[in-house]
């Protein structure tokens, strides 16, 4: 074991409802993140908290020495900003220690109105390098939650910025970088950026080559499904990076999951801080606890700098539990007749139910009541479950009755642990989830008031209660051990003694009822002292000035640094995002006035001098050299991350905000203009009515992508690896040159492209075609119209640009535009997201 850590990272637990909060506290969390209400957080399907339950939870946490963070971590629509601000203020008044925010408009507004509120940047903001973290700190962020994809070396580099950082340590991994995923909203209208992701990445897909032939290896039919993150093996290295908080994902998880995971990491972190080797069996017990609550198997590939097959759960997306043995005997029995009554009433009927006797040889212990999954090796889809009827050890064989026979050697897993449920239920049954350790000083001097002092020196809080003057004993002399015992009977209070010192004169006498009264008063005073910082909040954070939607800048005292009035009217500009110089020439010939190209494309071939870089939606430290070279003082550049935005502003370039930095409200418009934005490209998740509100206050051009395939996912993991042919040399990979597509369960085909750096991008099944609505968009204030020709060859590029030109000319002439092309979509222009 290395030297003890000076300070462990904060262990940050999830809580989707009050019981999970109680379990997190009982398990040893230093802080807990949760949501007040169901409207503005990334887990809107969780139970979440009412104002009353949130206030109770904050009180319990603060008395136990834990912090509470309120998640308001979705994009905020323009007409929601007032309610979101009221929710933020209410959470703070009720006891939240900080707010976790994704939306830049909300982040800006909270800081402007209530600078005393601590703000944390959500992982949904897509932050993954030191430059972006430093910029967030400059804008007032107290903490930044990093993308899950970063390595230990990257985290250590970012930690040196001086801005506190938080990183994920355990739980589910998204396939796409968080905050830029549109897959769920484009295939069902449930947006991940609005807290209602349908998790399409967990579904089966076929991987097809350009001829439509399948590429997938057998057993790899879920090419977008990662395993869960587990950092237990990396905990010391992670802690030594200087990360401020270790976050556990899981606000949709049950209390037994929260308790098991948090208690496992608590024990491991405590061992690290103490510099001690785990007690015999402790490490194995922690790992077993993690395996016996929901998991898709574990990976730490990202932390190690990897992103290959080792991190994927290709064969299944549900709970794997822990492998505990295999079937060694199986015998089909006679069917059993059972009486069943149809749902909704009706006559009871007898139905046949299959039965089989099975014997399982154990490679790991099981407990009575454990739910076992038996997955036949001959047909894994026909898995079934049974219960263990007794405790059994490694090497034992247990018998059970299942619904069907299973081949010898079929895997047996514990997918629900009765022991984990029992542990969580015991924790939930405690009236106080976790008691706070306090130092106790007792003073009983003859002729002086009897006094009990309780203190928490780690936070500088101490209180003292006094009783009557101590008198000489009339009968029995007071003994020190008796006095200490009675003072330390803290019972139903939220405290327990950590250390005790007692100054007792000989010959003192005192009734224990008087001792109890002083102790009770000291406990009450300590409660008041610990909660005092939160009591006055209602006076300082009140309902702020309401945003004036669609009526110019957000505030009178903040104006953009480069314009004086909203940018309305003027002629429209036809734009094209193209893949190669030949396509740029074709687009220009078809009428494009502004040509954009990705950084990787610009590195090859002879491009027109005025081509505008369209920078990536990912910018890690290793990306700086190739992306920063595209940022030139005085020139336009479309930025896809906060890092690139900050760099462009510092270099004196003219940054345009790409759609992957979501701008859904006038507060975001005003904030980014103030920070230096020179144009906006609208989010693909915004409606026409919402566009009208945003353009009304914009002082810079606002553009819309009106045709082409929408990028719906960007992943650090290369989708092509599911084909089992990776040569670990992306530049020379021949599969990259093919027209690879994913086929979903509905038969839709999603184009896939992997760049030279191994990142995959997945595109929508149907191309956008909003050209018939250019007249409406123009009237709404949009002045730039883009054809996204990323996947098009020069001929199709020219066609796409020509359609936009014709639609613009039709609008100016008052003529009807061409009809929408077949097999295309208008996206969310008329159908908003949830």
XYZ file of C-alpha atoms in Angstrom, residues 13-498:
486
model
C -24.054 9.107 -4.481
C -27.221 9.094 -6.590
C -30.718 9.243 -5.135
C -33.769 9.002 -7.351
C -36.167 9.035 -4.401
C -36.116 9.348 -0.575
C -35.376 5.697 0.236
C -32.356 5.738 -2.065
C -31.224 8.956 -0.347
C -31.477 7.227 3.048
C -29.497 4.268 1.660
C -26.797 6.598 0.306
C -26.360 8.284 3.673
C -26.301 4.950 5.487
C -23.743 3.627 3.005
C -21.312 6.463 3.723
C -21.798 9.025 0.946
C -20.062 12.373 1.408
C -22.577 14.030 -0.892
C -25.782 13.051 -2.678
C -27.242 14.363 -5.911
C -30.976 14.282 -6.530
C -33.748 16.283 -8.170
C -36.495 18.499 -6.832
C -39.548 17.666 -8.937
C -39.721 15.903 -12.292
C -39.465 18.773 -14.762
C -35.849 19.830 -15.100
C -33.508 16.909 -14.491
C -31.874 14.193 -16.553
C -33.824 11.405 -14.809
C -37.371 12.666 -15.130
C -38.697 9.106 -14.961
C -37.311 8.630 -11.442
C -39.511 9.218 -8.398
C -37.498 12.319 -7.425
C -38.419 14.631 -4.535
C -41.252 16.894 -3.425
C -40.313 20.147 -1.657
C -41.149 18.506 1.668
C -39.109 15.343 1.095
C -36.236 17.369 -0.378
C -36.083 19.612 2.689
C -36.139 16.590 5.016
C -33.393 14.931 2.999
C -31.210 18.054 3.117
C -31.677 18.328 6.869
C -30.713 14.685 7.419
C -27.665 15.035 5.182
C -26.419 18.220 6.795
C -26.746 16.796 10.289
C -24.798 13.738 9.125
C -22.083 15.901 7.569
C -23.025 15.291 3.912
C -23.785 17.745 1.121
C -26.733 17.756 -1.280
C -26.642 18.771 -4.945
C -29.824 19.507 -6.864
C -29.696 18.347 -10.475
C -31.214 20.798 -12.956
C -29.279 19.172 -15.749
C -31.287 19.351 -18.960
C -31.613 21.952 -21.676
C -34.222 24.560 -20.747
C -36.776 25.678 -23.309
C -37.390 29.386 -23.568
C -40.848 29.338 -21.991
C -39.525 27.224 -19.092
C -36.778 29.562 -17.917
C -38.860 31.328 -15.279
C -39.995 28.009 -13.765
C -36.475 26.589 -13.916
C -35.125 29.623 -12.072
C -37.824 29.323 -9.463
C -36.942 25.631 -9.055
C -33.277 26.563 -8.652
C -34.058 29.186 -6.016
C -36.406 26.816 -4.181
C -33.812 24.035 -4.093
C -31.290 26.464 -2.623
C -33.735 27.763 -0.023
C -34.642 24.219 1.016
C -31.003 23.304 1.620
C -29.199 22.339 -1.585
C -25.472 22.977 -1.328
C -25.049 23.364 -5.094
C -26.915 23.093 -8.379
C -25.782 20.783 -11.196
C -26.540 22.571 -14.466
C -26.314 21.663 -18.157
C -28.035 24.619 -19.823
C -25.723 27.579 -20.368
C -28.583 30.076 -20.178
C -29.677 28.753 -16.804
C -26.072 28.669 -15.611
C -25.664 32.283 -16.628
C -28.966 33.450 -15.127
C -28.461 31.750 -11.764
C -25.002 33.298 -11.450
C -26.253 36.745 -12.427
C -29.222 36.764 -10.047
C -27.842 34.805 -7.104
C -24.039 34.725 -7.117
C -24.083 33.057 -3.687
C -25.502 29.862 -5.208
C -22.793 27.316 -5.921
C -22.977 26.060 -9.510
C -21.581 22.823 -10.881
C -21.315 22.067 -14.599
C -23.029 18.807 -15.553
C -21.357 16.099 -17.623
C -24.170 16.868 -20.090
C -22.257 20.046 -20.975
C -19.674 17.891 -22.814
C -16.493 19.131 -21.120
C -13.324 17.110 -21.640
C -10.177 19.217 -21.409
C -8.357 21.688 -19.155
C -9.070 24.657 -21.416
C -12.822 24.195 -21.156
C -12.643 23.568 -17.410
C -10.599 26.717 -16.900
C -13.130 28.720 -18.917
C -16.001 27.298 -16.827
C -14.198 28.403 -13.688
C -13.768 31.889 -15.108
C -17.533 32.058 -15.633
C -18.213 31.127 -12.017
C -18.423 27.335 -11.933
C -17.283 25.892 -8.611
C -16.987 22.401 -10.063
C -17.011 20.749 -13.488
C -18.148 17.183 -14.109
C -15.976 15.674 -16.817
C -16.995 13.422 -19.688
C -16.839 9.723 -18.847
C -14.471 8.994 -21.733
C -11.335 10.563 -20.210
C -8.234 8.691 -19.115
C -6.463 8.952 -15.767
C -3.685 10.998 -17.364
C -6.180 13.451 -18.845
C -8.014 13.774 -15.530
C -4.732 14.491 -13.723
C -3.836 17.191 -16.248
C -7.246 18.834 -15.900
C -7.086 18.735 -12.102
C -4.101 21.097 -12.211
C -6.313 23.958 -13.426
C -7.366 24.684 -9.842
C -11.048 24.279 -10.704
C -12.543 21.406 -8.743
C -13.425 18.484 -10.984
C -15.787 15.580 -10.603
C -15.567 12.361 -12.555
C -17.636 9.223 -12.785
C -16.363 6.245 -10.839
C -19.127 3.682 -11.160
C -22.287 2.925 -13.096
C -23.762 2.937 -16.576
C -21.808 4.286 -19.539
C -23.519 6.013 -22.427
C -22.307 4.988 -25.882
C -22.338 8.598 -27.058
C -20.562 11.521 -25.443
C -23.079 12.944 -22.978
C -24.988 16.038 -24.004
C -24.632 15.582 -27.763
C -26.771 12.475 -28.305
C -29.850 12.887 -30.514
C -30.559 9.200 -31.140
C -33.479 8.918 -28.734
C -35.169 12.134 -29.854
C -34.860 11.286 -33.567
C -36.218 7.772 -33.082
C -39.142 8.383 -30.781
C -39.164 12.011 -29.679
C -37.740 11.286 -26.203
C -34.662 13.441 -25.834
C -31.687 12.468 -23.693
C -31.058 16.200 -23.352
C -34.477 16.537 -21.719
C -34.153 13.678 -19.233
C -36.299 11.059 -20.970
C -33.819 8.999 -22.983
C -35.315 5.776 -24.381
C -31.846 4.151 -24.402
C -31.788 3.056 -28.058
C -28.106 2.206 -27.599
C -29.129 -0.879 -25.605
C -31.140 -2.387 -28.492
C -30.042 -4.943 -31.098
C -28.663 -3.713 -34.431
C -27.230 -5.311 -37.532
C -23.983 -3.920 -38.917
C -24.106 -3.923 -42.724
C -21.459 -3.211 -45.345
C -21.998 -1.150 -48.489
C -23.625 -4.116 -50.237
C -26.057 -4.690 -47.393
C -24.217 -7.805 -46.179
C -24.000 -8.380 -42.406
C -20.671 -7.743 -40.734
C -21.449 -8.673 -37.147
C -19.808 -11.611 -35.466
C -22.232 -14.012 -33.771
C -23.080 -12.850 -30.244
C -22.413 -9.192 -31.040
C -25.901 -7.998 -31.875
C -25.765 -5.043 -29.485
C -22.879 -3.053 -30.980
C -23.775 0.159 -29.101
C -24.059 -1.279 -25.593
C -21.114 -0.615 -23.246
C -20.447 -2.426 -20.011
C -20.771 -0.475 -16.779
C -17.908 1.527 -15.351
C -16.168 0.208 -12.246
C -13.132 2.055 -10.909
C -12.429 -0.052 -7.824
C -9.126 -1.255 -9.335
C -8.192 2.326 -10.241
C -9.353 4.009 -7.067
C -5.948 4.948 -5.707
C -4.694 6.238 -9.068
C -7.927 8.137 -9.560
C -7.754 9.672 -6.103
C -4.140 10.737 -6.659
C -5.045 12.657 -9.837
C -6.490 15.357 -7.584
C -10.083 14.802 -8.615
C -12.444 16.452 -6.151
C -15.382 14.074 -6.367
C -16.030 10.508 -7.442
C -19.538 10.159 -8.818
C -21.682 7.032 -8.820
C -24.299 6.922 -11.579
C -27.722 5.517 -10.721
C -30.673 7.798 -9.978
C -32.937 5.185 -11.578
C -31.528 2.458 -9.325
C -33.157 0.909 -6.242
C -31.980 1.519 -2.651
C -30.235 -1.872 -2.457
C -28.067 -0.878 -5.439
C -27.215 2.493 -3.906
C -26.391 1.012 -0.511
C -24.256 -1.808 -1.917
C -22.217 0.387 -4.268
C -21.704 3.299 -1.896
C -20.728 1.093 1.042
C -18.231 -0.791 -1.151
C -16.530 2.402 -2.342
C -16.702 3.924 1.141
C -14.735 1.038 2.567
C -12.158 1.168 -0.209
C -11.669 4.932 0.102
C -11.341 4.703 3.890
C -8.614 2.090 3.492
C -6.773 4.375 1.058
C -6.944 7.370 3.381
C -5.738 5.294 6.305
C -2.948 3.764 4.211
C -3.988 0.283 5.268
C -4.277 -2.995 3.417
C -7.917 -4.154 3.308
C -8.829 -6.672 5.968
C -8.822 -10.327 4.848
C -11.823 -10.898 2.622
C -12.845 -7.212 2.560
C -11.806 -6.592 -1.035
C -13.521 -9.751 -2.288
C -16.644 -8.829 -0.340
C -16.756 -5.359 -1.916
C -16.425 -6.778 -5.407
C -19.124 -9.332 -4.713
C -21.445 -6.598 -3.505
C -20.915 -4.688 -6.753
C -21.500 -7.794 -8.853
C -24.704 -8.748 -7.045
C -26.575 -5.584 -7.812
C -27.467 -4.458 -11.330
C -24.530 -4.462 -13.734
C -23.748 -5.188 -17.376
C -20.318 -6.490 -16.375
C -17.583 -3.988 -15.654
C -14.948 -2.031 -17.526
C -12.344 0.616 -16.766
C -11.178 0.886 -20.372
C -11.653 4.648 -20.646
C -9.649 5.285 -17.480
C -6.836 3.160 -18.909
C -6.912 5.084 -22.188
C -8.719 2.360 -24.142
C -12.007 2.131 -25.990
C -11.959 -1.296 -27.619
C -14.016 -4.469 -27.511
C -13.088 -4.970 -23.863
C -15.536 -2.235 -22.842
C -18.566 -3.572 -24.709
C -21.453 -5.774 -23.612
C -22.196 -6.969 -27.131
C -24.340 -9.957 -26.231
C -26.778 -8.509 -23.716
C -27.914 -5.200 -22.254
C -29.691 -6.387 -19.121
C -28.383 -7.287 -15.692
C -25.539 -9.824 -15.748
C -25.215 -10.139 -11.985
C -22.397 -12.467 -10.931
C -21.505 -15.803 -12.491
C -21.799 -18.356 -9.660
C -21.776 -21.727 -11.357
C -23.104 -23.945 -14.112
C -25.730 -26.595 -14.679
C -24.375 -30.137 -14.137
C -27.666 -32.038 -14.317
C -30.993 -31.308 -16.002
C -34.115 -33.415 -16.266
C -37.478 -32.491 -17.767
C -40.423 -33.269 -15.465
C -44.125 -33.637 -16.114
C -45.936 -30.369 -16.698
C -47.701 -28.908 -13.699
C -51.342 -27.822 -13.869
C -51.982 -24.435 -12.293
C -55.205 -22.526 -11.849
C -55.029 -19.079 -13.409
C -57.618 -16.331 -13.615
C -57.585 -14.063 -16.679
C -56.713 -10.415 -16.164
C -59.933 -8.412 -15.999
C -61.965 -11.275 -14.619
C -63.510 -14.343 -16.171
C -63.530 -18.046 -15.450
C -60.523 -19.659 -13.776
C -58.674 -22.023 -16.086
C -56.125 -24.746 -15.649
C -52.921 -24.209 -17.591
C -49.905 -26.415 -18.075
C -46.565 -25.097 -16.864
C -43.273 -26.711 -17.807
C -40.987 -28.027 -15.097
C -37.443 -29.306 -14.976
C -35.165 -30.431 -12.198
C -31.716 -28.895 -12.308
C -28.543 -29.273 -10.319
C -26.028 -26.448 -10.189
C -22.353 -26.713 -9.216
C -21.242 -23.501 -7.495
C -18.051 -21.582 -8.199
C -19.165 -18.786 -5.838
C -21.389 -18.803 -2.741
C -25.131 -18.159 -2.917
C -27.624 -17.226 -0.233
C -31.132 -18.395 0.500
C -33.551 -16.295 -1.531
C -31.026 -15.256 -4.195
C -32.575 -14.972 -7.646
C -30.592 -17.109 -10.074
C -30.620 -16.727 -13.837
C -30.102 -19.894 -15.857
C -29.186 -19.152 -19.452
C -29.154 -22.253 -21.675
C -25.952 -22.359 -23.711
C -27.871 -23.794 -26.674
C -30.358 -20.905 -26.790
C -29.403 -17.984 -24.499
C -32.611 -16.101 -25.359
C -34.577 -18.797 -23.486
C -33.173 -17.916 -20.073
C -35.287 -18.311 -16.945
C -34.949 -17.667 -13.221
C -35.168 -19.730 -10.052
C -34.565 -19.017 -6.370
C -31.828 -20.540 -4.257
C -33.541 -22.294 -1.355
C -30.541 -22.360 0.994
C -27.148 -20.891 1.717
C -24.412 -22.747 -0.148
C -20.642 -22.442 -0.434
C -18.118 -22.731 -3.241
C -17.982 -26.351 -4.400
C -21.500 -27.173 -3.199
C -24.244 -28.340 -5.515
C -27.782 -27.046 -5.175
C -30.984 -28.323 -6.727
C -33.805 -26.217 -8.059
C -36.876 -26.521 -10.246
C -37.107 -24.395 -13.378
C -39.594 -23.970 -16.193
C -37.499 -25.956 -18.668
C -34.382 -28.050 -18.936
C -31.005 -26.475 -19.694
C -27.958 -27.931 -21.410
C -25.136 -29.172 -19.207
C -22.669 -26.310 -18.735
C -25.293 -23.554 -19.006
C -24.239 -20.475 -17.042
C -25.882 -19.650 -13.722
C -25.765 -16.139 -12.313
C -27.023 -14.358 -9.220
C -28.988 -11.417 -10.609
C -30.641 -10.357 -7.359
C -29.035 -10.894 -4.001
C -31.267 -11.451 -1.021
C -28.340 -10.454 1.164
C -28.069 -7.081 -0.601
C -31.805 -6.525 -0.157
C -31.588 -7.451 3.528
C -28.634 -5.115 4.091
C -30.477 -2.238 2.449
C -33.667 -2.949 4.371
C -31.766 -2.924 7.651
C -30.292 0.436 6.711
C -33.713 1.775 5.720
C -35.221 0.601 9.008
C -32.898 2.845 10.998
C -34.712 6.097 11.912
C -31.453 7.996 11.403
C -29.501 6.853 8.388
C -26.117 7.938 9.696
C -25.098 9.552 12.956
C -22.486 12.272 13.041
C -19.396 11.605 15.114
C -18.760 14.396 17.631
C -16.114 15.131 20.231
C -17.473 15.341 23.763
C -15.999 17.367 26.635
C -17.523 17.035 30.071
C -16.751 19.476 32.891
C -17.916 18.781 36.434
C -16.032 21.037 38.866
C -17.252 21.713 42.355
C -18.972 25.083 42.557
C -19.010 25.580 38.757
C -21.881 24.956 36.325
C -21.975 21.434 34.975
C -21.101 21.704 31.266
C -21.201 19.482 28.174
C -19.432 20.638 25.014
C -20.033 18.958 21.663
C -17.787 19.812 18.743
C -17.082 18.995 15.100
C -13.545 20.370 14.780
C -13.287 19.421 11.099
C -15.784 22.196 10.308
C -15.051 24.476 13.256
C -18.391 24.061 15.036
C -18.659 23.718 18.808
C -21.498 24.285 21.290
C -21.738 24.131 25.043
C -24.682 23.642 27.396
C -24.578 24.305 31.116
C -26.606 23.215 34.086
C -26.602 24.068 37.751
C -23.463 24.428 39.817
C -21.943 21.095 40.813
C -22.345 20.314 44.519
C -20.558 17.947 46.859
C -22.025 14.451 47.024
C -24.525 13.967 49.830
C -24.641 10.211 49.463
C -22.921 8.465 46.554
C -19.948 10.121 44.871
C -20.264 10.523 41.068
C -17.934 8.175 39.184
C -16.289 9.174 35.896
C -17.327 6.053 33.985
C -20.958 6.555 35.025
C -20.921 10.221 34.042
C -19.359 9.478 30.648
C -21.865 6.691 30.012
C -24.884 8.911 30.699
C -23.581 11.894 28.704
C -22.866 9.630 25.758
C -26.349 8.140 25.670
C -27.304 10.175 22.628
C -30.143 7.858 21.699
C -32.496 9.366 19.134
C -30.279 12.345 18.393
C -28.323 12.463 15.102
C -25.002 12.272 16.968
C -22.675 9.677 18.416
C -19.520 10.224 20.486
C -16.166 9.973 18.732
